[in-house]
C-alpha positions in Angstrom: -0.3 0.2 0.5 1.0 3.4 -0.3 0.3 6.3 2.4 -0.4 9.2 1.8 -1.0 12.6 3.7 -2.3 15.8 2.7 -2.9 18.7 4.7 -4.1 22.1 2.6 -4.3 25.9 3.5 -7.6 27.5 2.2 -5.9 31.0 2.0 -7.0 32.4 -0.8 -4.1 34.0 -3.3 -3.8 36.5 -5.7 -4.6 35.3 -8.9 -3.6 32.2 -11.3 -1.7 31.3 -9.0 -1.5 28.2 -7.5 -3.0 26.9 -4.0 -1.2 23.9 -2.6 -2.0 20.6 -1.0 1.4 18.8 -0.2 1.5 15.3 0.0 4.2 12.9 1.4 4.6 9.5 0.2 6.0 6.3 2.5 6.5 2.5 2.4 4.7 1.2 5.5 6.5 0.6 8.2 9.6 2.2 6.4 11.2 4.0 9.5 12.3 7.8 8.5 15.2 7.0 9.2 15.7 4.6 5.9 15.9 7.6 3.7 17.8 5.5 0.8 15.4 2.7 1.2 12.8 4.8 0.5 14.1 6.6 -2.2 14.7 3.2 -4.1 11.6 1.6 -3.5 10.0 5.1 -4.8 12.1 4.6 -7.6 11.4 0.4 -8.4 7.2 1.6 -7.5 7.0 4.3 -10.1 9.6 2.0 -12.7 6.5 -0.8 -11.6 3.6 1.6 -12.3 5.5 3.0 -16.0 5.2 -1.0 -16.9 2.1 -1.0 -16.0 1.0 1.8 -18.4 2.8 0.0 -21.3 -0.5 -2.5 -20.7 2.9 -5.2 -19.8 1.2 -8.1 -18.1 4.6 -8.3 -15.7 7.4 -6.8 -14.7 10.5 -7.7 -13.7 12.3 -6.4 -10.3 15.7 -5.3 -9.3 16.6 -8.6 -7.6 15.0 -10.4 -10.4 11.6 -11.4 -9.2 8.5 -11.0 -11.4 5.4 -8.8 -10.2 2.1 -9.5 -11.9 0.2 -6.0 -12.9 -3.6 -6.5 -12.2 -5.8 -4.1 -12.6 -7.3 -4.1 -9.4 -4.0 -3.6 -7.9 -2.8 -1.2 -9.7 -5.5 1.8 -11.5 -6.3 4.2 -9.3 -2.1 4.1 -7.9 -1.2 4.9 -11.9 -4.7 7.3 -12.0 -3.0 9.0 -9.5 1.1 9.4 -9.9 -0.1 10.2 -13.4 -2.0 13.0 -12.3 -0.4 14.4 -9.8 3.6 14.3 -11.7 4.7 12.3 -8.7 7.1 10.2 -11.2 8.9 13.6 -12.5 10.6 14.9 -8.8 13.1 13.5 -6.5 12.0 14.6 -3.5 9.9 13.1 -0.3 7.0 15.8 -1.1 4.9 16.7 -4.2 2.7 20.0 -4.0 -0.8 19.7 -5.9 -2.6 22.8 -6.5 -5.8 22.8 -4.2 -7.8 21.6 -7.0 -6.4 18.3 -7.0 -7.6 17.8 -4.1 -12.1 17.3 -4.8 -9.5 14.5 -7.2 -8.0 12.6 -4.6 -10.2 12.9 -2.3 -12.7 11.2 -5.3 -9.9 8.6 -6.3 -9.1 6.9 -2.7 -13.3 6.3 -1.9 -13.5 4.5 -5.3 -10.2 2.4 -4.4 -9.4 0.5 -1.5 -6.1 0.4 -2.7 -5.5 3.5 -1.8 -6.0 5.0 1.7 -5.8 8.8 2.6 -5.8 9.6 6.3 -6.9 13.5 5.8 -6.1 16.2 8.0 -9.3 18.6 9.0 -8.7 21.2 7.0 -8.0 18.8 3.9 -11.8 17.5 5.3 -13.4 21.0 5.3 -12.5 22.0 2.5 -13.7 18.8 0.2 -16.8 19.5 2.4 -17.1 22.8 1.5 -17.6 22.5 -2.4 -19.3 18.9 -2.1 -22.3 19.7 0.5 -22.9 24.0 -0.3 -25.9 24.0 0.6 -24.6 23.1 4.2 -22.6 25.6 4.2 -23.1 29.0 6.5 -23.5 31.1 3.3 -26.1 33.9 3.4 -29.2 34.6 0.3 -28.7 38.6 0.1 -32.3 39.5 2.1 -33.1 40.7 -0.9 -33.2 37.5 -3.0 -34.9 35.6 0.2 -37.8 33.6 -1.0 -37.0 34.7 -4.4 -34.6 32.2 -5.3 -35.9 28.5 -6.1 -33.8 25.6 -3.7 -31.8 25.0 -6.2 -31.1 28.1 -7.0 -29.4 28.7 -3.0 -27.4 25.2 -3.8 -26.0 27.2 -7.3 -24.9 30.3 -5.3 -23.3 28.3 -2.2 -21.3 26.5 -4.5 -20.1 29.7 -6.6 -19.4 31.3 -3.4 -17.6 28.1 -2.3 -15.4 28.0 -5.2 -14.5 31.6 -5.2 -13.6 31.3 -1.1 -11.0 28.6 -2.4 -10.0 30.9 -4.9 -11.0 27.8 -7.8 -13.7 27.9 -11.1 -16.5 26.3 -12.0 -18.7 25.8 -14.8 -22.5 26.7 -14.2 -24.0 24.4 -16.8 -27.6 24.3 -15.7 -30.4 23.3 -18.5 -31.9 26.5 -20.3 -34.4 28.1 -18.8 -32.9 27.6 -15.0 -31.8 30.9 -14.1 -27.9 30.8 -14.1 -27.8 34.7 -14.3 -29.9 35.3 -11.4 -27.4 32.7 -9.3 -24.6 35.0 -10.4 -26.8 38.1 -9.5 -26.9 36.8 -5.9 -23.6 35.9 -5.6 -22.0 39.7 -6.8 -24.8 41.0 -4.7 -23.3 38.5 -1.2 -19.8 39.0 -2.5 -20.2 43.2 -3.2 -17.1 44.6 -1.2 -16.6 48.4 -0.5 -13.5 49.7 -3.2 -13.0 46.7 -4.5 -12.4 46.2 -8.4 -16.3 45.3 -10.3 -17.2 42.7 -12.0 -16.6 41.2 -15.3 -19.1 40.0 -17.4 -19.1 39.1 -20.7 -21.4 37.8 -22.8 -22.7 37.4 -26.8 -23.9 40.7 -27.8 -27.6 40.3 -27.7 -27.9 39.5 -23.6 -25.5 42.2 -22.6 -29.0 44.5 -21.8 -30.2 41.5 -20.8 -28.0 40.8 -18.1 -28.6 45.2 -17.3 -32.7 44.6 -16.7 -31.3 40.7 -14.8 -29.4 43.4 -12.6 -31.9 45.9 -12.1 -34.6 43.6 -11.8 -33.7 41.9 -9.3 -30.7 43.7 -7.3 -31.1 47.3 -8.1 -28.4 48.2 -5.3 -25.8 47.0 -7.4 -24.5 49.1 -9.9 -24.0 48.6 -13.3 -22.6 49.6 -16.8 -22.4 48.5 -20.0 -18.7 49.2 -22.3 -20.3 49.8 -25.5 -20.3 52.1 -28.0 -17.6 53.6 -30.3 -13.9 52.8 -30.0 -13.4 56.5 -28.1 -16.6 56.0 -26.2 -15.6 52.0 -25.2 -12.2 53.6 -24.2 -13.4 56.4 -22.0 -15.9 54.3 -19.7 -12.5 51.9 -19.3 -10.9 54.6 -18.1 -13.4 56.4 -15.9 -13.8 54.5 -12.0 -17.1 55.7 -11.5 -17.6 53.3 -8.7 -19.1 50.2 -10.1 -19.6 46.7 -9.1 -20.4 45.1 -12.5 -18.9 45.8 -15.6 -20.7 44.1 -18.9 -19.7 43.7 -22.6 -19.6 41.3 -25.1 -17.2 38.5 -26.5 -16.5 41.2 -29.8 -15.6 44.4 -27.6 -13.5 42.7 -25.4 -11.4 41.3 -28.1 -11.0 44.9 -29.6 -10.5 45.7 -26.8 -8.1 43.4 -25.5 -4.9 45.9 -24.4 -7.3 48.2 -22.6 -9.1 45.5 -20.5 -5.4 43.4 -19.6 -4.0 46.4 -17.4 -7.4 46.5 -15.2 -8.4 44.2 -12.0 -11.6 42.6 -11.9 -12.8 40.8 -8.4 -14.3 38.1 -10.7 -15.3 37.3 -14.4 -18.0 35.3 -15.6 -18.3 34.3 -19.2 -22.2 33.9 -20.3 -22.7 31.7 -22.9 -19.0 30.1 -22.4 -19.6 27.6 -25.8 -18.1 30.9 -27.1 -14.4 30.5 -25.8 -14.9 26.3 -27.3 -12.3 26.9 -30.2 -8.9 27.4 -28.1 -7.4 28.6 -31.3 -10.0 32.3 -31.0 -9.3 35.0 -30.9 -12.4 35.1 -28.1 -11.1 32.0 -26.0 -7.1 33.6 -26.6 -8.7 37.2 -24.9 -10.6 35.9 -22.3 -7.7 33.7 -20.8 -5.6 37.4 -20.7 -7.9 38.5 -18.0 -6.5 39.4 -14.7 -9.0 38.7 -12.1 -10.4 36.7 -8.2 -12.8 34.6 -9.4 -13.4 32.8 -12.5 -16.6 31.0 -13.4 -18.4 30.0 -16.3 -22.1 29.8 -17.1 -23.3 27.4 -19.8 -25.8 25.0 -20.7 -23.6 23.2 -22.9 -20.2 22.6 -21.8 -19.4 20.0 -24.6 -20.9 20.9 -28.0 -19.2 18.7 -30.4 -15.5 17.3 -28.8 -14.1 17.2 -24.7 -11.5 19.6 -26.3 -14.0 23.0 -26.1 -14.9 21.6 -21.9 -10.4 21.6 -22.2 -11.1 24.9 -23.0 -13.6 26.9 -21.1 -11.3 24.9 -18.2 -8.5 26.5 -19.6 -9.7 29.5 -18.8 -11.3 28.9 -15.4 -7.7 26.9 -13.9 -4.6 26.7 -17.0 -3.1 23.4 -16.3 -5.7 21.9 -14.5 -6.0 19.2 -17.2 -2.9 19.0 -18.8 -1.8 21.4 -21.8 -4.4 20.6 -24.8 -2.0 18.0 -27.0 -2.1 16.3 -23.1 -4.9 15.8 -23.0 -6.1 14.9 -26.3 -3.6 12.2 -25.7 -4.3 11.1 -22.3 -8.3 11.6 -22.6 -10.0 12.5 -25.5 -8.3 10.0 -28.1 -9.0 6.9 -25.7 -12.4 8.1 -25.2 -13.7 9.3 -28.1 -11.9 6.2 -30.8 -12.3 3.0 -28.4 -14.8 4.1 -25.7 -11.7 3.5 -23.1 -14.0 3.4 -19.6 -11.3 4.0 -18.0 -10.0 7.3 -19.5 -13.8 8.3 -19.8 -14.1 7.6 -15.6 -10.6 9.2 -14.6 -11.9 12.7 -16.7 -14.7 12.4 -14.5 -13.1 12.2 -11.2 -10.7 15.7 -12.3 -14.2 18.1 -13.8 -17.5 16.8 -12.5 -16.6 18.3 -8.5 -16.2 21.8 -10.7 -19.0 21.7 -13.3 -22.7 22.2 -11.5 -26.1 20.7 -13.8 -29.2 20.6 -13.3 -32.4 19.6 -15.8 -35.3 21.0 -15.7 -37.2 17.9 -15.8 -35.8 17.4 -12.0 -36.1 20.5 -9.9 -38.8 21.8 -12.0 -41.6 19.3 -10.7 -44.1 22.0 -12.3 -42.9 22.5 -15.2 -45.0 21.0 -17.8 -44.0 18.0 -20.3 -42.1 18.5 -23.9 -42.5 16.2 -26.6 -40.1 15.8 -29.5 -41.0 14.4 -32.7 -39.1 13.6 -35.8 -41.7 14.6 -39.0 -39.8 13.0 -42.4 -40.9 14.8 -45.5 -40.8 13.4 -49.1 -39.4 15.4 -51.9 -41.1 16.5 -54.8 -40.6 15.2 -57.8 -38.4 18.1 -59.8 -36.7 19.0 -55.9 -35.9 15.3 -56.1 -34.7 15.3 -59.6 -32.8 18.4 -58.9 -31.0 16.5 -55.5 -30.1 13.3 -57.7 -28.4 15.4 -60.6 -26.4 17.9 -58.0 -26.3 14.5 -55.5 -24.2 12.9 -58.6 -22.3 15.9 -59.5 -20.8 16.5 -55.9 -19.4 12.9 -56.1 -17.5 13.4 -59.1 -16.1 16.7 -57.3 -15.7 15.5 -54.2 -13.2 12.8 -55.9 -11.4 14.9 -57.7 -11.3 17.5 -55.2 -9.7 14.8 -52.9 -7.2 13.3 -55.6 -6.0 17.0 -55.6 -5.9 18.2 -52.7 -6.1 15.8 -50.0 -9.1 15.9 -46.9 -7.0 18.5 -45.3 -6.9 21.3 -47.9 -10.6 20.5 -48.9 -12.7 20.9 -46.3 -14.1 24.1 -46.9 -15.0 22.4 -50.8 -16.5 19.3 -49.0 -18.8 21.7 -46.4 -19.6 23.8 -49.5 -21.4 20.9 -51.2 -22.9 19.4 -48.2 -24.5 22.8 -48.2 -25.5 22.7 -51.4 -27.5 19.4 -50.7 -28.9 20.8 -47.6 -30.2 23.7 -49.7 -31.9 21.5 -52.3 -33.4 19.1 -49.5 -34.7 22.5 -47.9 -36.1 23.9 -51.0 -33.9 24.8 -54.4 -35.1 28.2 -55.2 -32.9 29.6 -52.0 -30.3 29.3 -55.1 -31.7 28.9 -58.6 -33.2 31.3 -60.3 -37.0 30.3 -62.2 -36.9 26.9 -60.0 -40.6 26.2 -60.0 -40.5 23.1 -58.5 -42.1 23.1 -55.0 -40.6 22.0 -51.7 -42.1 18.6 -50.2 -40.8 20.2 -46.8 -42.4 23.9 -47.3 -45.5 21.7 -48.3 -45.2 19.8 -45.3 -44.8 23.1 -42.8 -47.9 24.8 -44.3 -49.3 22.4 -43.1 -48.6 22.0 -39.5 -48.5 25.7 -39.1 -52.4 26.4 -40.2 -53.6 23.8 -38.1 -51.0 25.0 -34.9 -52.4 28.6 -35.9 -56.5 27.8 -36.3 -56.0 25.0 -32.5 -54.7 28.2 -30.7 -51.0 27.3 -30.7 -48.2 29.6 -30.6 -44.8 28.1 -33.3 -41.1 29.8 -32.8 -39.9 28.5 -36.7 -36.2 28.1 -37.0 -33.8 27.8 -39.6 -30.2 28.1 -40.0 -30.5 29.7 -43.8 -31.6 32.8 -43.4 -33.2 32.9 -47.1 -35.4 29.9 -46.0 -36.6 31.8 -43.8 -37.7 35.0 -46.5 -39.3 32.0 -48.3 -41.2 30.5 -45.4 -42.0 34.1 -45.1 -43.9 34.2 -48.5 -46.0 30.9 -47.5 -47.5 32.5 -44.1 -48.1 35.7 -46.4 -50.4 34.1 -48.9 -51.7 31.6 -46.1 -52.6 35.5 -43.9 -50.8 34.3 -41.3 -48.9 37.5 -39.2 -45.4 36.7 -38.1 -42.6 38.4 -36.4 -39.0 37.8 -37.6 -35.8 37.6 -36.0 -31.6 37.5 -37.2 -28.4 38.2 -36.8 -29.5 42.2 -38.3 -31.6 42.7 -35.8 -30.5 45.4 -32.9 -30.5 44.4 -29.3 -33.4 46.6 -28.3 -35.4 45.8 -31.2 -34.7 42.0 -30.1 -36.6 42.8 -26.2 -39.1 44.6 -27.8 -40.6 41.5 -30.2 -40.2 39.0 -27.6 -41.9 41.2 -24.9 -44.4 41.7 -28.7 -44.7 37.9 -28.9 -45.0 37.1 -25.0 -48.4 39.5 -25.4 -49.7 37.3 -27.6 -49.1 39.9 -30.8 -48.6 37.8 -33.5 -48.7 33.7 -33.6 -45.8 32.6 -35.1 -41.7 34.0 -34.6 -39.9 32.9 -37.6 -36.0 33.1 -36.1 -32.2 33.0 -38.1 -30.8 30.0 -35.2 -27.4 30.9 -34.7 -29.0 34.8 -34.0 -32.1 33.4 -32.0 -30.2 30.1 -30.1 -29.1 31.9 -27.2 -30.9 34.8 -24.8 -34.8 34.8 -25.5 -37.3 33.7 -23.3 -40.0 33.0 -25.6 -42.1 31.4 -22.9 -45.3 32.4 -24.9 -44.3 29.8 -27.5 -45.6 26.1 -27.2 -44.6 24.7 -30.6 -40.8 24.9 -31.8 -40.3 23.8 -35.6 -36.8 23.0 -36.6 -37.0 23.6 -40.4 -33.4 22.0 -41.3 -31.0 20.2 -39.4 -27.9 21.2 -37.5 -24.6 19.4 -37.3 -24.6 20.3 -33.7 -27.6 19.5 -31.6 -26.4 21.3 -28.6 -27.4 24.3 -31.1 -30.9 22.8 -31.9 -31.5 22.4 -27.6 -30.8 25.5 -26.8 -32.9 27.5 -29.7 -35.7 24.5 -28.6 -35.3 26.0 -24.8 -36.0 29.7 -25.6 -39.9 28.5 -25.2 -39.4 24.6 -23.1 -38.4 27.3 -19.9 -38.8 28.5 -16.4 -42.0 30.3 -16.8 -43.6 27.5 -19.3 -47.4 26.9 -18.6 -48.1 24.5 -22.2 -46.8 21.0 -22.8 -44.0 22.2 -25.7 -44.3 20.4 -28.9 -40.5 19.9 -31.0 -41.3 19.3 -34.2 -38.1 17.7 -36.3 -38.2 18.2 -40.0 -35.9 15.8 -41.6 -36.5 15.3 -45.7 -36.3 12.1 -46.9 -33.4 10.0 -48.9 -30.7 13.2 -48.4 -27.6 14.0 -46.2 -30.1 15.8 -43.4 -30.9 11.8 -42.3 -27.5 11.5 -41.9 -27.0 15.0 -40.1 -30.0 13.6 -37.6 -27.6 10.4 -36.8 -24.5 12.5 -36.4 -26.9 14.3 -33.7 -27.8 11.2 -31.9 -24.0 10.2 -31.5 -23.1 13.6 -30.3 -25.5 13.4 -27.4 -24.6 10.3 -26.5 -20.9 11.5 -25.8 -22.5 14.3 -23.9 -24.6 12.5 -22.0 -21.7 10.2 -21.2 -19.9 13.0 -20.3 -21.9 15.4 -18.6 -23.9 13.7 -16.1 -26.9 15.9 -14.4 -27.9 16.0 -11.4 -26.3 17.3 -8.0 -25.4 14.0 -7.0 -21.4 15.0 -6.4 -23.2 17.3 -3.7 -24.4 14.4 -1.2 
């Protein structure tokens, strides 16, 4: 057995520094004076673990005897050594970031081969983060009775992490009030003469934050950094005594030279999937910020790949999930390609203490049902003829492109080919002038919307293509059905006006661009959601659906996914199901870790 003694200091340190847990490793019954013997035993132990990592069945000791390398005996110990970097030191002690305390504790609880002697302070740290609801953290007086029980837990969890200088992802299902939980946190942790907290949000949500702060915590002094370059520079240069500053990802990356000079008490990234790609300017900019605490808000911490999760953690706690290259080798490749259960389990041990995710169906028992249906339509004869012709032409172009440039250089062209096939599956008139052969999908939408409006339903229609939304609007006009329209060109304040008018019942249909309207809208006035064309990423569609299916919804919600038969859309739908499986296996909902 390897015995490990851990102790930890809970004092918060400067941002981006590493609090440490110190541990000493020693062999059972080894007298303290036998240091040389200890060093020899430790080196041999590490050699055994190296053989285990190479999947060898036996290891030969220096005295010539063999050790059988079984999974049960060495699994947890190998994970511990790999995570702590024990193999890289010649001393008898190893310093670990405080963030590793939860991982080491979980590892020892799950495997009897590892025994921990936990100090009192170490136990306090684990308890505070695992059971935040039991912590003595006072909810702001003005929000008592406003926060639901699960929101109080979220508020306490954020507070517990912040007290130890740790970060986390508030990954509650869309519509559960992540913004309100953060406002409660900011109100509770406001200090006189302290630097302001920074909220970075998509452009569409910038003013939503001001509205929510004014509604729930008017005593918080908040400001939006917007306008021209000179106006933004002037706003940042003036010390206005603000508690909260709100800006957007686009403005932050443009003004990062100014923000780097500032200090902030905390930083919250709203819709943090905006930094899912670590090579983008968005991701690089937010990781240059200097602040006392780092947090992310997103209902979709993984949309496509595990690298997206790594990128968010690289913002929260740099180095916690290793470098991107090492993360891919140790976790992403084994999990995705080899379905490696061990790697999956080990990654969960690392990330789950720092992810809080609750689902609507679990915490909002009063929320009505959501019913999803796939609706398959056939193409019109002329539409099918065009699709098949374009498909054959695309196959030839695809083969020629691959032969000429290889896959790596051909991705943009391949995506263009797939986009054309998707457009034809919706309506060939999107790019073929003079086309008059009709669209099977438009015919189905016309039938569904007509019946729904007559039945008193109110509908959101999402499409990736703004041109397609234009064609849908023409059909609705011909039917005499009134509608609202929103896409990426709609100004933020106009968005708020349209949302309010729709929820008040002004129009029965709302046509929305998937990317522009997938976040930041509260459209509980609708009880039917139509996804006119499938998008590669199921999480984006789920976000759009939850514009209607969220806190405040009183009616059952129908979600209809339109799929054109015998087209690339069927392939996309299967890809969506595969991605959902990965997300469900990695980010499991619930507060199990809290108990």
